[in-house]
Coordinates of C-alpha atoms in Angstrom, one line a residue:
Chain A
M6 CA 6.0 -30.7 20.8
I7 CA 7.9 -33.7 22.2
D8 CA 6.1 -37.1 21.8
V9 CA 6.2 -38.8 25.2
A10 CA 6.0 -42.2 23.4
D11 CA 9.1 -41.4 21.4
P12 CA 11.8 -43.9 22.6
R13 CA 14.5 -41.4 21.8
V14 CA 13.3 -39.2 24.6
D15 CA 14.9 -40.1 27.9
T16 CA 12.2 -39.6 30.5
A17 CA 14.7 -39.8 33.3
T18 CA 16.3 -36.5 32.2
P19 CA 15.3 -33.3 33.9
S20 CA 12.4 -31.1 32.6
L21 CA 13.0 -29.6 29.1
V22 CA 12.3 -26.2 30.6
G23 CA 14.7 -26.6 33.5
S24 CA 15.5 -23.6 35.6
G25 CA 17.5 -20.5 35.2
P26 CA 17.5 -17.9 32.4
L27 CA 19.6 -19.9 30.0
A28 CA 17.2 -22.9 30.2
A29 CA 14.3 -20.5 29.7
V30 CA 15.9 -19.0 26.6
K31 CA 16.6 -22.5 25.2
A32 CA 13.0 -23.6 25.8
G33 CA 11.7 -20.4 24.2
A34 CA 14.0 -20.9 21.2
R35 CA 12.8 -24.5 20.9
A36 CA 9.1 -23.4 21.0
M37 CA 9.8 -20.8 18.4
W38 CA 11.6 -23.2 16.2
W39 CA 8.7 -25.7 16.2
A40 CA 6.3 -22.8 15.6
S41 CA 8.2 -21.6 12.6
R42 CA 8.3 -25.2 11.2
T43 CA 4.5 -25.4 11.7
G44 CA 4.2 -22.1 9.7
L45 CA 6.4 -23.5 7.0
A46 CA 4.1 -26.5 6.8
D47 CA 1.2 -24.2 6.3
F48 CA 3.0 -22.3 3.6
S49 CA 3.8 -25.5 1.7
I50 CA 0.0 -26.2 1.7
I51 CA -0.9 -22.7 0.4
F52 CA 1.6 -22.8 -2.4
T53 CA 3.1 -25.5 -4.6
V54 CA 6.3 -24.7 -6.5
W55 CA 4.2 -24.1 -9.6
T56 CA 1.5 -21.9 -8.0
W57 CA 4.3 -19.9 -6.2
L58 CA 6.4 -19.4 -9.4
F59 CA 3.7 -18.8 -11.9
G60 CA 1.0 -17.4 -9.5
W61 CA 2.5 -15.5 -6.6
G62 CA 5.9 -14.8 -8.3
L63 CA 4.3 -13.4 -11.5
R64 CA 1.9 -11.3 -9.5
I65 CA 4.7 -9.8 -7.4
L66 CA 6.7 -8.9 -10.5
A67 CA 3.6 -7.4 -12.1
Q68 CA 3.1 -5.4 -9.0
V69 CA 6.6 -3.8 -9.1
L70 CA 6.3 -3.4 -12.9
F71 CA 2.9 -1.7 -12.5
Y72 CA 4.6 1.1 -10.4
L73 CA 7.7 1.1 -12.5
V74 CA 5.8 2.0 -15.6
I75 CA 3.8 4.6 -13.7
G76 CA 7.2 6.2 -12.7
S77 CA 8.4 6.1 -16.3
L78 CA 5.2 7.9 -17.3
L79 CA 5.6 10.5 -14.6
G80 CA 9.1 11.6 -15.7
P81 CA 12.8 11.0 -15.7
G82 CA 14.2 9.2 -12.7
Q83 CA 10.8 8.4 -11.3
G84 CA 10.7 4.9 -12.7
E85 CA 13.9 4.0 -10.7
Y86 CA 12.5 5.7 -7.5
L87 CA 9.2 3.8 -7.7
M88 CA 10.9 0.5 -8.7
I89 CA 13.2 0.6 -5.6
G90 CA 10.4 1.8 -3.3
N91 CA 7.9 -0.8 -4.3
T92 CA 10.5 -3.7 -4.4
V93 CA 11.5 -2.9 -0.8
C94 CA 7.8 -2.5 0.1
L95 CA 7.4 -6.2 -0.8
M96 CA 9.1 -7.0 2.5
A97 CA 6.3 -5.0 4.2
V98 CA 3.6 -6.7 2.0
H99 CA 4.9 -10.2 3.1
S100 CA 5.7 -9.4 6.8
L101 CA 2.3 -7.7 7.3
L102 CA 0.6 -11.0 6.1
A103 CA 1.4 -12.0 9.6
S104 CA -1.6 -9.9 10.7
A105 CA -3.7 -12.5 8.9
S106 CA -1.7 -15.7 9.5
L107 CA -1.6 -15.1 13.3
T108 CA -5.3 -15.7 13.3
W109 CA -5.0 -19.1 11.6
E110 CA -4.2 -20.6 15.0
R111 CA -7.7 -19.5 16.1
Q112 CA -9.3 -20.8 12.9
N113 CA -7.6 -24.1 13.4
G114 CA -9.0 -24.4 16.9
T115 CA -5.5 -24.7 18.5
L116 CA -5.6 -21.4 20.3
P117 CA -7.2 -22.7 23.5
L118 CA -4.5 -25.4 23.7
L119 CA -1.8 -22.8 23.3
V120 CA -3.3 -20.6 26.0
A121 CA -3.6 -23.6 28.3
S122 CA 0.0 -24.7 27.8
P123 CA 2.9 -23.5 30.0
T124 CA 4.7 -22.0 26.9
P125 CA 4.0 -18.3 26.4
P126 CA 1.5 -18.2 23.4
A127 CA 3.3 -15.1 22.2
L128 CA 6.4 -17.2 21.3
V129 CA 4.4 -19.7 19.3
L130 CA 2.3 -17.1 17.5
I131 CA 5.3 -14.9 16.6
G132 CA 7.3 -17.9 15.4
R133 CA 4.4 -19.2 13.4
S134 CA 4.5 -16.6 10.6
L135 CA 8.2 -16.1 10.3
F136 CA 8.2 -17.9 6.9
W137 CA 6.8 -14.7 5.3
I138 CA 10.2 -13.0 5.8
P139 CA 12.3 -15.4 3.6
D140 CA 9.4 -15.5 1.1
G141 CA 9.5 -11.7 1.0
L142 CA 13.3 -11.7 0.6
V143 CA 13.2 -14.1 -2.4
C144 CA 10.5 -12.0 -4.1
A145 CA 12.2 -8.7 -3.4
M146 CA 15.6 -9.9 -4.6
A147 CA 14.0 -11.5 -7.7
A148 CA 12.3 -8.1 -8.5
F149 CA 15.6 -6.3 -8.0
V150 CA 17.5 -8.6 -10.3
I151 CA 14.9 -9.0 -13.0
L152 CA 13.4 -5.5 -13.0
G153 CA 16.3 -3.4 -11.8
P154 CA 18.0 -3.3 -15.2
V155 CA 14.6 -2.4 -16.8
A156 CA 14.5 0.7 -14.5
G157 CA 18.1 1.6 -15.2
V158 CA 19.3 0.4 -11.8
H159 CA 22.7 -1.3 -12.0
F160 CA 24.1 -3.0 -8.9
T161 CA 27.6 -3.8 -7.8
A162 CA 27.9 -7.2 -6.0
A163 CA 28.6 -5.3 -2.8
A164 CA 25.5 -3.2 -3.1
L165 CA 23.4 -6.2 -3.8
G166 CA 24.8 -8.1 -0.8
W167 CA 24.1 -5.1 1.5
T168 CA 20.7 -4.7 0.0
A169 CA 19.8 -8.3 0.8
L170 CA 20.9 -7.8 4.4
L171 CA 18.9 -4.6 4.7
L172 CA 15.9 -6.3 3.2
V173 CA 16.0 -8.9 5.9
L174 CA 16.3 -6.2 8.5
T175 CA 13.4 -4.3 7.0
G176 CA 11.3 -7.5 6.8
V177 CA 12.0 -8.3 10.5
S178 CA 11.1 -4.8 11.5
C179 CA 7.9 -4.8 9.5
Y180 CA 7.2 -8.3 11.0
G181 CA 7.0 -6.6 14.4
L182 CA 4.2 -4.4 13.2
G183 CA 2.5 -7.3 11.5
C184 CA 2.5 -9.3 14.7
F185 CA 1.2 -6.4 16.6
L186 CA -1.7 -6.0 14.2
G187 CA -2.2 -9.8 14.2
S188 CA -2.5 -9.8 18.0
L189 CA -5.3 -7.3 17.7
M190 CA -6.9 -9.3 14.9
L191 CA -7.2 -12.4 17.2
V192 CA -10.1 -10.6 18.7
V193 CA -11.7 -9.5 15.3
P194 CA -10.4 -12.1 12.9
D195 CA -12.7 -11.1 10.1
L196 CA -10.8 -7.9 9.8
R197 CA -7.4 -9.6 9.3
N198 CA -7.1 -8.9 5.6
V199 CA -8.7 -5.5 5.7
V200 CA -6.3 -4.2 8.4
G201 CA -3.2 -5.9 6.8
N202 CA -3.9 -4.6 3.3
G203 CA -4.9 -1.2 4.6
M204 CA -1.7 -0.8 6.7
V205 CA 0.5 -1.8 3.7
T206 CA -1.2 1.0 1.7
V207 CA -0.6 3.4 4.6
L208 CA 3.1 2.4 4.6
M209 CA 3.1 3.1 0.8
I210 CA 1.8 6.6 1.5
L211 CA 4.0 7.5 4.5
C212 CA 7.3 5.6 4.3
G213 CA 8.8 7.0 1.1
V214 CA 7.8 4.1 -1.2
N215 CA 6.4 6.3 -4.1
F216 CA 7.4 9.8 -3.0
P217 CA 9.6 11.3 -0.2
P218 CA 8.0 11.1 3.3
A219 CA 7.9 14.9 3.5
T220 CA 5.6 15.2 0.5
L221 CA 2.4 15.1 2.6
G222 CA 3.5 17.6 5.1
P223 CA 5.4 17.7 8.4
V224 CA 2.9 15.7 10.5
A225 CA 2.9 12.8 8.0
H226 CA 6.7 13.1 7.9
A227 CA 7.0 12.9 11.7
V228 CA 4.7 9.8 11.8
S229 CA 6.8 8.0 9.2
A230 CA 9.8 8.0 11.5
Y231 CA 8.0 5.7 13.9
L232 CA 6.9 3.3 11.2
P233 CA 8.9 0.3 10.0
L234 CA 10.1 0.4 6.4
T235 CA 10.9 4.2 6.4
H236 CA 14.5 3.9 7.6
G237 CA 15.2 0.5 6.0
L238 CA 14.1 1.9 2.6
T239 CA 16.2 5.0 3.1
A240 CA 19.2 2.8 3.9
I241 CA 18.7 0.7 0.8
R242 CA 18.3 3.8 -1.4
M243 CA 21.6 5.2 0.0
T244 CA 23.3 1.8 -0.5
L245 CA 22.3 1.6 -4.1
D246 CA 23.2 5.2 -4.8
A247 CA 26.7 4.8 -3.2
G248 CA 27.3 1.3 -4.4
G249 CA 27.9 0.0 -0.8
A250 CA 27.4 0.7 2.8
S251 CA 28.4 3.7 4.8
A252 CA 28.0 5.2 8.3
A253 CA 24.8 6.9 7.3
V254 CA 23.4 3.6 6.1
G255 CA 24.3 2.0 9.4
R256 CA 22.5 4.8 11.3
Q257 CA 19.3 4.2 9.2
A258 CA 19.6 0.5 9.8
L259 CA 19.9 1.0 13.5
L260 CA 16.8 3.2 13.5
E261 CA 14.9 0.6 11.5
I262 CA 15.9 -2.1 14.1
A263 CA 14.8 0.3 16.9
V264 CA 11.4 1.0 15.4
G265 CA 10.8 -2.7 14.6
S266 CA 11.8 -3.7 18.1
V267 CA 9.2 -1.3 19.7
W268 CA 6.5 -2.8 17.5
L269 CA 7.6 -6.3 18.4
V270 CA 7.5 -5.5 22.1
L271 CA 4.1 -4.1 21.7
A272 CA 3.0 -7.3 19.9
V273 CA 4.4 -9.5 22.7
V274 CA 2.7 -7.3 25.4
A275 CA -0.7 -7.4 23.5
L276 CA -0.5 -11.2 23.1
Q277 CA 0.4 -11.7 26.7
V278 CA -2.4 -9.5 27.9
L279 CA -4.9 -11.3 25.7
A280 CA -3.6 -14.7 26.9
R281 CA -3.8 -13.7 30.5
R282 CA -7.3 -12.3 30.1
S283 CA -8.4 -15.5 28.3
R284 CA -7.1 -17.7 31.1
R285 CA -8.6 -15.5 33.8
D286 CA -12.2 -15.3 32.5
G287 CA -12.1 -18.8 30.9
R288 CA -12.7 -17.6 27.3
A289 CA -9.6 -19.1 25.9
L290 CA -10.6 -18.0 22.4
F291 CA -9.5 -14.4 22.6
Q292 CA -13.1 -13.4 22.0
Q293 CA -14.5 -10.1 23.0
Chain B
M10 CA -38.0 -7.9 -10.6
S11 CA -38.8 -9.7 -7.4
L12 CA -36.0 -12.1 -8.1
F13 CA -33.5 -9.2 -8.5
V14 CA -34.7 -7.7 -5.2
A15 CA -34.3 -11.0 -3.4
A16 CA -30.9 -11.6 -4.9
A17 CA -29.8 -8.1 -4.1
R18 CA -31.0 -8.3 -0.5
L19 CA -29.1 -11.6 0.0
Q20 CA -25.9 -10.2 -1.6
I21 CA -25.9 -6.9 0.2
G22 CA -26.5 -8.7 3.4
Q23 CA -23.5 -10.9 2.7
I24 CA -21.2 -8.1 1.7
F25 CA -21.9 -6.0 4.8
S26 CA -22.0 -8.8 7.3
D27 CA -18.6 -10.1 6.3
R28 CA -16.1 -7.3 7.1
D29 CA -13.5 -9.1 5.0
Y30 CA -15.4 -7.9 2.0
T31 CA -14.9 -4.3 2.8
I32 CA -11.2 -4.5 1.9
E33 CA -11.5 -2.6 -1.3
L34 CA -13.7 0.1 0.3
V35 CA -10.8 0.7 2.7
R36 CA -8.0 0.4 0.3
A37 CA -9.3 2.5 -2.6
P38 CA -9.3 5.9 -0.9
L39 CA -5.8 5.1 0.4
L40 CA -4.6 4.2 -3.1
A41 CA -6.2 7.4 -4.3
V42 CA -4.0 9.3 -1.9
V43 CA -0.9 7.4 -3.4
F44 CA -1.8 8.3 -7.0
L45 CA -2.9 11.8 -6.4
A46 CA 0.2 12.6 -4.3
L47 CA 2.4 11.0 -7.0
V48 CA 0.9 13.2 -9.8
R49 CA 1.1 16.3 -7.6
Q50 CA 4.7 15.6 -6.5
A51 CA 5.8 15.0 -10.2
D52 CA 3.9 18.2 -11.2
R53 CA 1.9 16.3 -13.9
P54 CA -1.7 17.7 -13.7
D55 CA -2.2 16.2 -17.2
L56 CA -2.3 12.8 -15.5
L57 CA -5.0 13.7 -13.0
A58 CA -7.6 11.5 -14.8
N59 CA -5.2 8.6 -14.6
A60 CA -4.8 9.1 -10.8
L61 CA -8.5 9.4 -10.2
L62 CA -9.6 6.4 -12.4
A63 CA -6.8 4.0 -11.4
P64 CA -8.0 3.4 -7.8
I65 CA -11.6 3.1 -8.9
L66 CA -10.9 0.6 -11.6
M67 CA -8.5 -1.4 -9.3
A68 CA -11.1 -1.6 -6.6
L69 CA -13.9 -2.4 -9.1
F70 CA -11.8 -5.3 -10.3
G71 CA -10.8 -6.2 -6.8
M72 CA -14.4 -6.5 -5.7
A73 CA -15.2 -8.6 -8.8
L74 CA -12.4 -10.9 -7.8
S75 CA -13.0 -11.2 -4.1
I76 CA -16.8 -10.9 -3.8
S77 CA -18.4 -11.8 -7.1
G78 CA -15.8 -14.4 -7.9
E79 CA -16.5 -16.1 -4.6
I80 CA -20.3 -16.3 -4.9
V81 CA -20.7 -19.9 -5.9
D82 CA -17.7 -21.1 -3.9
A83 CA -19.0 -19.3 -0.7
D84 CA -22.5 -20.6 -1.2
R85 CA -21.0 -24.1 -1.3
W86 CA -19.2 -23.5 2.0
M87 CA -22.3 -22.2 3.6
G88 CA -24.5 -25.0 2.4
L89 CA -26.6 -22.6 0.3
L90 CA -25.8 -24.1 -3.0
E91 CA -27.9 -27.2 -2.8
P92 CA -31.2 -25.5 -1.9
T93 CA -30.6 -22.7 -4.3
I94 CA -30.0 -25.1 -7.2
A95 CA -33.1 -27.0 -6.2
T96 CA -35.3 -24.0 -6.7
P97 CA -37.0 -23.4 -10.1
V98 CA -35.1 -20.2 -10.8
P99 CA -32.2 -20.8 -13.3
F100 CA -29.1 -20.7 -11.2
P101 CA -26.9 -18.6 -13.6
R102 CA -29.6 -15.9 -13.6
L103 CA -29.5 -15.7 -9.8
V104 CA -25.7 -15.5 -9.7
L105 CA -25.8 -12.8 -12.4
H106 CA -28.3 -10.7 -10.3
R107 CA -26.0 -11.0 -7.3
I108 CA -23.0 -10.1 -9.4
V109 CA -24.8 -7.0 -10.7
T110 CA -25.6 -6.0 -7.1
T111 CA -22.0 -6.4 -6.0
T112 CA -20.9 -4.3 -9.0
L113 CA -23.4 -1.6 -8.2
V114 CA -22.3 -1.6 -4.5
S115 CA -18.7 -1.1 -5.7
L116 CA -19.8 2.3 -7.1
I117 CA -19.4 3.6 -3.5
I118 CA -15.6 3.6 -4.4
A119 CA -16.1 6.3 -7.0
V120 CA -17.7 8.5 -4.4
E121 CA -14.9 7.8 -1.9
V122 CA -12.2 8.6 -4.5
C123 CA -13.9 11.9 -5.4
L124 CA -14.1 12.8 -1.7
V125 CA -10.4 12.2 -1.3
S126 CA -9.6 14.3 -4.3
I127 CA -11.8 17.2 -3.1
A128 CA -11.2 17.1 0.6
G129 CA -7.6 15.9 0.6
F130 CA -6.1 17.6 -2.5
G131 CA -8.6 20.4 -3.3
I132 CA -9.1 19.0 -6.7
V133 CA -12.7 18.8 -8.1
P134 CA -12.8 16.1 -10.8
V135 CA -13.9 17.6 -14.1
V136 CA -15.5 15.4 -16.9
H137 CA -15.5 17.2 -20.2
H138 CA -17.7 14.7 -22.0
P139 CA -20.1 13.6 -19.3
W140 CA -22.5 11.6 -21.6
M141 CA -19.6 9.7 -23.2
F142 CA -18.2 9.1 -19.7
A143 CA -21.6 7.8 -18.4
V144 CA -22.1 5.5 -21.4
V145 CA -18.5 4.0 -21.1
A146 CA -18.9 3.7 -17.3
V147 CA -22.1 1.7 -17.8
L148 CA -20.5 -0.5 -20.5
T149 CA -17.5 -1.0 -18.2
L150 CA -19.7 -2.1 -15.3
A151 CA -21.6 -4.5 -17.7
A152 CA -18.3 -6.0 -18.9
M153 CA -17.2 -6.4 -15.3
V154 CA -20.4 -8.3 -14.6
G155 CA -19.6 -10.7 -17.5
W156 CA -16.0 -11.3 -16.4
S157 CA -17.1 -11.7 -12.7
L158 CA -19.4 -14.5 -13.8
L159 CA -16.5 -16.1 -15.6
M160 CA -14.3 -15.8 -12.5
S161 CA -17.1 -17.2 -10.3
A162 CA -17.4 -20.2 -12.6
L163 CA -13.7 -20.6 -12.9
F164 CA -13.0 -20.5 -9.2
V165 CA -15.6 -23.2 -8.5
A166 CA -14.4 -25.3 -11.4
T167 CA -10.8 -25.2 -10.3
R168 CA -11.5 -25.0 -6.6
T169 CA -8.5 -22.6 -6.2
A170 CA -10.3 -19.3 -5.7
R171 CA -7.6 -17.9 -3.3
T172 CA -4.8 -18.7 -5.7
F173 CA -6.5 -16.9 -8.5
Q174 CA -7.5 -14.0 -6.3
N175 CA -4.0 -13.5 -5.1
T176 CA -2.5 -13.9 -8.6
L177 CA -4.7 -12.1 -11.0
S178 CA -4.9 -8.6 -9.5
Y179 CA -1.8 -6.8 -10.5
P180 CA -1.2 -8.6 -13.9
F181 CA -4.7 -7.4 -14.9
M182 CA -4.2 -3.9 -13.6
L183 CA -1.0 -3.7 -15.6
L184 CA -2.4 -5.1 -18.8
G185 CA -5.7 -3.3 -18.3
G186 CA -3.8 0.0 -18.4
V187 CA -5.6 1.4 -15.4
F188 CA -3.0 4.1 -14.9
V189 CA -0.5 3.8 -17.7
P190 CA -2.3 3.4 -21.1
V191 CA -1.6 0.1 -22.8
D192 CA 0.0 1.8 -25.8
Q193 CA 2.7 3.1 -23.5
L194 CA 3.6 -0.4 -22.0
P195 CA 6.5 -2.4 -23.4
G196 CA 5.7 -3.5 -26.9
W197 CA 5.3 -7.3 -26.2
M198 CA 2.6 -6.5 -23.6
Q199 CA 0.4 -4.4 -25.8
P200 CA -1.3 -7.1 -27.9
V201 CA -2.0 -9.1 -24.6
G202 CA -3.3 -5.9 -22.9
R203 CA -5.8 -5.3 -25.8
L204 CA -7.5 -8.6 -24.9
V205 CA -8.4 -7.2 -21.5
F206 CA -11.6 -5.1 -21.7
L207 CA -10.3 -2.8 -19.0
S208 CA -7.6 -1.5 -21.4
W209 CA -10.3 -0.1 -23.8
S210 CA -12.5 1.1 -20.9
S211 CA -9.7 3.0 -19.1
D212 CA -8.5 4.7 -22.3
L213 CA -12.1 5.8 -23.1
L214 CA -12.8 7.0 -19.6
R215 CA -9.6 9.0 -19.5
D216 CA -10.4 10.5 -22.9
A217 CA -14.0 11.3 -21.8
M218 CA -12.5 13.3 -18.9
A219 CA -10.1 15.3 -21.1
A220 CA -11.1 18.3 -23.2
P221 CA -10.2 17.1 -26.7
P222 CA -12.9 15.3 -28.6
V223 CA -13.0 11.5 -28.2
T224 CA -12.1 9.7 -31.4
S225 CA -13.1 6.3 -32.8
V226 CA -15.8 6.0 -30.2
A227 CA -17.9 3.3 -32.0
A228 CA -14.9 0.9 -32.5
R229 CA -13.5 1.4 -29.0
T230 CA -16.8 1.0 -27.2
G231 CA -17.5 -2.0 -29.5
M232 CA -14.4 -3.6 -28.1
V233 CA -15.6 -3.1 -24.5
V234 CA -19.0 -4.7 -25.4
L235 CA -17.3 -7.5 -27.4
L236 CA -14.8 -8.5 -24.7
G237 CA -17.4 -8.1 -21.9
A238 CA -19.8 -10.4 -23.9
A239 CA -17.0 -12.9 -24.4
G240 CA -16.5 -13.0 -20.6
L241 CA -20.2 -13.4 -20.0
G242 CA -20.6 -16.1 -22.7
L243 CA -17.6 -18.1 -21.4
G244 CA -18.8 -17.7 -17.8
L245 CA -22.3 -19.0 -18.6
L246 CA -20.9 -21.9 -20.6
L247 CA -18.5 -22.9 -17.8
L248 CA -21.0 -22.4 -15.0
R249 CA -23.6 -24.7 -16.8
R250 CA -20.9 -27.3 -17.4
V251 CA -19.9 -27.2 -13.7
L252 CA -23.5 -27.6 -12.7
R253 CA -24.0 -30.4 -15.1
R254 CA -20.9 -32.2 -13.8
V255 CA -21.7 -31.9 -10.1
R256 CA -25.3 -33.0 -10.7
A257 CA -24.1 -36.0 -12.7
T258 CA -21.4 -37.0 -10.2
G259 CA -23.5 -36.3 -7.1
T260 CA -20.7 -34.0 -5.7
L261 CA -22.8 -30.9 -5.4
G262 CA -22.2 -30.3 -1.7
L263 CA -18.8 -31.9 -1.6
R264 CA -15.5 -30.1 -1.8

């Protein structure tokens, strides 16, 4: 990422990677920073301010409103339950778009270069789609603020602040799953949208978005505990009920972090295995 | 007939060779689980028809957006557009045949949703007015063909297919009353929703599944036909205009 012709770079200084754990962390952070900026550049090509506001933004509001009115038709209190569930689910919708955007590197033809570089490709690939998390946060907060009063949800400032924090946490956790799926999609990129969309719908079924996780029986309930979104959504429902955070909210938040971390570790392992295999057999395109 | 067979073979080949196009076939049964579980959990068996029809109509529209809508645009990407237009067959007719094929393929979704209902929830869908249901279903598919042609022409005219595909889905599902009837939406949405043919179709299909007699059949089916024909007419007009423009400017194969 550093231009060797750049006069600002002092070629006499030691290697950027250096040695020791601190230098490695710094180099990794630098790689991820540049990767996230690359992703942001992609995002600015996909959307202009106008297409985001009057295209994507309106669609997101329509999506939450769609479930809100279903809840209102189902019975008292259901509109609020579905509105909160589907608004928080927007974090999963956005974070799981990473399963598709991870494959862009392959479509752009830059994957072989990444595999050949000394930087772990996992760092770049994971950093590249981070932009979905702030995008999801803006959408979810907008849905809360605009549609919350329609559903009869009234927030205190403290509850809204905690909710924003928990949304970020939920988004990061779901991002782990999105990256894991994306790592698998590098091998079968034509399934990227099918798998991403399918998994979002599975999360809608299992994680308490539209009905409590226990609704579909004990097995489904047990599975939901190991999926991102479940604990984050529970924490947000608790926060909005109580008007602020509590020890129980903190416990759910920690569980959400734990689940998301496991999925992120799985993503890193999968990406490293694929990269190593590609280097070993010379097929630096992650093809089967 | 041979034209339809050729167009159908091409379209079916494209749909099943690009696994990205199977997205609605995967999502619809999962959405059926969401809606059926919602209705069961809320103890509202009277909304069973809504829960069964919503995933089918959503997927039907989804396939119209993602597959039919992309026909002209995808042909241009693959370099198929120039030789196709050069043939003596009128291009809009060929596109229409391919859209009809896609719409017929999307009927698989109805089978999937019925299987989820029976195998997953032990609910056998009952249609109290089967003839009425069949007629409205055919008219709905025909109207979907008309609107698919409009989307296909619109996407190629504006060259922003993905933006439209990502944007139109839920607004249309909401205004089309696929789960919640349009007359139960907020007041300001109702007049807009009545301009979407799906709002008339979904009301009629739900009524055909219920026991009470269906009322105002002629007027309501007339609206499905009218709005479907409007989509078809606008689509043909726009597609011809696009073809005329790219021929005149020599930009047929250029993006």
